[in-house]
Amino acid sequence: MQDIKEKLYLLCLNFIEQRIHTAETALEQSREASNDDTKSSAGDKFETTREMMQQDISRNKRLLMDAQQNLQLLNSIKETPSNDKVRNGNLVYTSEGVFYISISAGQLKLDGESIFAISAASPIGNLLIGKEKGASFDFNGKHYLIKEII
């Protein structure tokens, strides 16, 4: 079972590394475009374009920061042992699906099985955290029963 968690960890790591690369590339392109445009614009058009580019740079910086924080979180849960209560790093089998409490990476396919990588801060993650095997809860009109925590 630890092998499954290791594979899920690597899938999430790949997901977050791609997000970091994409954000870094977009940030660099935004900066280059901003530098190129300042050489040839004038007047009100210049100010509007410059502000739009600055907003684009700021948005890409936030995306990069968010991705880097997710990477730190992911690294902090790499070696999470099984526990009686759900916490970050656990793989949780429920009556309605399997959840890897880590980062919000969405649905992952592993050996033909769908597993949802979710953040503990997500609505369903928030409901799972601290629950024990055999506990149940309702979410979006569905009843969930925790079958196993790894």
Coordinates of C-alpha atoms in Angstrom, one line a residue:
M1 CA 0.0 0.0 0.0
Q2 CA 2.9 2.4 0.7
D3 CA 3.9 1.8 -3.0
I4 CA 0.5 3.3 -4.1
K5 CA 1.2 6.4 -1.9
E6 CA 4.7 6.7 -3.4
K7 CA 3.3 6.6 -7.0
L8 CA 0.6 9.1 -6.1
Y9 CA 3.2 11.4 -4.5
L10 CA 5.2 11.2 -7.8
L11 CA 2.1 12.0 -9.9
C12 CA 1.4 15.0 -7.7
L13 CA 5.1 16.1 -7.8
N14 CA 5.0 15.9 -11.6
F15 CA 1.8 17.9 -11.6
I16 CA 3.2 20.7 -9.4
E17 CA 6.5 20.8 -11.2
Q18 CA 4.7 21.4 -14.5
R19 CA 2.7 24.2 -12.9
I20 CA 5.9 25.8 -11.7
H21 CA 7.5 25.5 -15.1
T22 CA 4.4 27.0 -16.8
A23 CA 4.2 29.9 -14.3
E24 CA 8.0 30.6 -14.7
T25 CA 7.7 30.6 -18.5
A26 CA 4.6 32.8 -18.5
L27 CA 6.3 35.2 -16.0
E28 CA 9.4 35.5 -18.2
Q29 CA 7.3 36.1 -21.3
S30 CA 5.3 38.8 -19.6
R31 CA 8.5 40.5 -18.4
E32 CA 10.0 40.4 -21.9
A33 CA 6.8 41.7 -23.5
S34 CA 6.7 44.5 -20.9
N35 CA 10.3 45.5 -21.7
D36 CA 9.7 45.4 -25.5
D37 CA 6.5 47.5 -25.3
T38 CA 8.0 50.2 -23.1
K39 CA 10.5 51.0 -26.0
S40 CA 7.8 51.8 -28.6
S41 CA 4.6 53.1 -26.9
A42 CA 3.5 56.6 -26.0
G43 CA 0.7 58.4 -24.2
D44 CA -2.4 56.9 -22.7
K45 CA -2.1 53.8 -24.7
F46 CA 1.3 53.2 -23.1
E47 CA -0.1 53.6 -19.6
T48 CA -3.0 51.2 -20.3
T49 CA -0.8 48.6 -21.9
R50 CA 1.8 49.0 -19.2
E51 CA -0.8 48.4 -16.5
M52 CA -2.2 45.4 -18.2
M53 CA 1.3 43.9 -18.5
Q54 CA 2.0 44.7 -14.8
Q55 CA -1.2 42.9 -13.9
D56 CA -0.2 39.9 -16.0
I57 CA 3.2 39.8 -14.3
S58 CA 1.6 40.0 -10.9
R59 CA -0.9 37.2 -11.7
N60 CA 2.0 35.0 -12.9
K61 CA 4.0 35.7 -9.8
R62 CA 1.0 34.7 -7.6
L63 CA 0.6 31.4 -9.7
L64 CA 4.3 30.7 -9.2
M65 CA 4.1 31.4 -5.5
D66 CA 1.1 29.2 -5.1
A67 CA 2.8 26.3 -7.0
Q68 CA 5.9 26.7 -4.8
Q69 CA 3.8 26.6 -1.6
N70 CA 2.1 23.4 -2.9
L71 CA 5.5 21.9 -3.6
Q72 CA 6.6 22.7 0.0
L73 CA 3.4 21.1 1.3
L74 CA 3.8 18.0 -0.9
N75 CA 7.4 17.6 0.3
S76 CA 6.3 17.8 3.9
I77 CA 3.9 14.9 3.6
K78 CA 6.2 12.5 1.6
E79 CA 6.7 10.1 4.4
T80 CA 3.3 10.1 6.2
P81 CA 2.7 6.8 8.0
S82 CA -0.7 5.3 8.4
N83 CA -2.7 6.7 11.2
D84 CA -6.0 6.1 13.0
K85 CA -7.2 9.6 11.9
V86 CA -7.1 11.2 8.5
R87 CA -4.4 13.8 8.0
N88 CA -2.2 15.2 5.3
G89 CA -0.5 12.5 3.3
N90 CA -3.0 9.8 3.9
L91 CA -4.8 7.8 1.3
V92 CA -8.4 7.5 2.3
Y93 CA -10.8 4.8 0.8
T94 CA -14.4 5.8 1.2
S95 CA -17.7 4.3 -0.1
E96 CA -17.8 7.0 -2.7
G97 CA -14.2 7.1 -3.9
V98 CA -10.5 7.2 -3.0
F99 CA -8.8 10.4 -1.8
Y100 CA -5.2 11.3 -1.5
I101 CA -4.9 14.2 1.0
S102 CA -2.1 16.3 -0.4
I103 CA -2.5 19.1 -3.0
S104 CA -5.4 19.9 -5.2
A105 CA -4.3 18.1 -8.3
G106 CA -7.8 16.7 -9.2
Q107 CA -8.5 13.2 -10.5
L108 CA -5.4 11.0 -11.0
K109 CA -5.4 7.6 -12.8
L110 CA -3.2 5.0 -11.2
D111 CA -3.3 1.4 -12.4
G112 CA -6.7 1.9 -13.8
E113 CA -8.1 3.3 -10.6
S114 CA -9.4 6.9 -10.2
I115 CA -8.0 8.6 -7.1
F116 CA -8.7 12.2 -6.2
A117 CA -5.7 14.3 -5.0
I118 CA -7.3 16.9 -2.8
S119 CA -6.1 19.5 -0.4
A120 CA -7.0 19.3 3.3
A121 CA -8.4 22.8 2.9
S122 CA -10.8 21.8 0.2
P123 CA -14.5 21.3 1.3
I124 CA -14.3 17.5 1.2
G125 CA -10.7 17.5 2.6
N126 CA -11.9 19.6 5.5
L127 CA -14.6 17.0 6.2
L128 CA -12.2 14.1 6.0
I129 CA -9.4 15.5 8.2
G130 CA -9.5 14.1 11.7
K131 CA -12.1 11.4 10.9
E132 CA -11.4 7.7 11.8
K133 CA -12.0 4.5 9.9
G134 CA -15.7 3.7 10.1
A135 CA -16.8 7.4 10.4
S136 CA -19.3 8.8 8.0
F137 CA -20.3 12.2 6.7
D138 CA -22.5 13.7 4.0
F139 CA -21.2 15.9 1.2
N140 CA -23.1 17.2 -1.8
G141 CA -26.0 14.9 -1.2
K142 CA -23.9 11.8 -0.9
H143 CA -23.2 9.7 2.1
Y144 CA -19.5 8.8 2.6
L145 CA -18.2 6.0 4.8
I146 CA -14.5 5.8 5.5
K147 CA -13.4 2.2 4.9
E148 CA -9.6 2.5 5.2
I149 CA -6.9 5.0 6.0
I150 CA -3.4 4.4 4.7

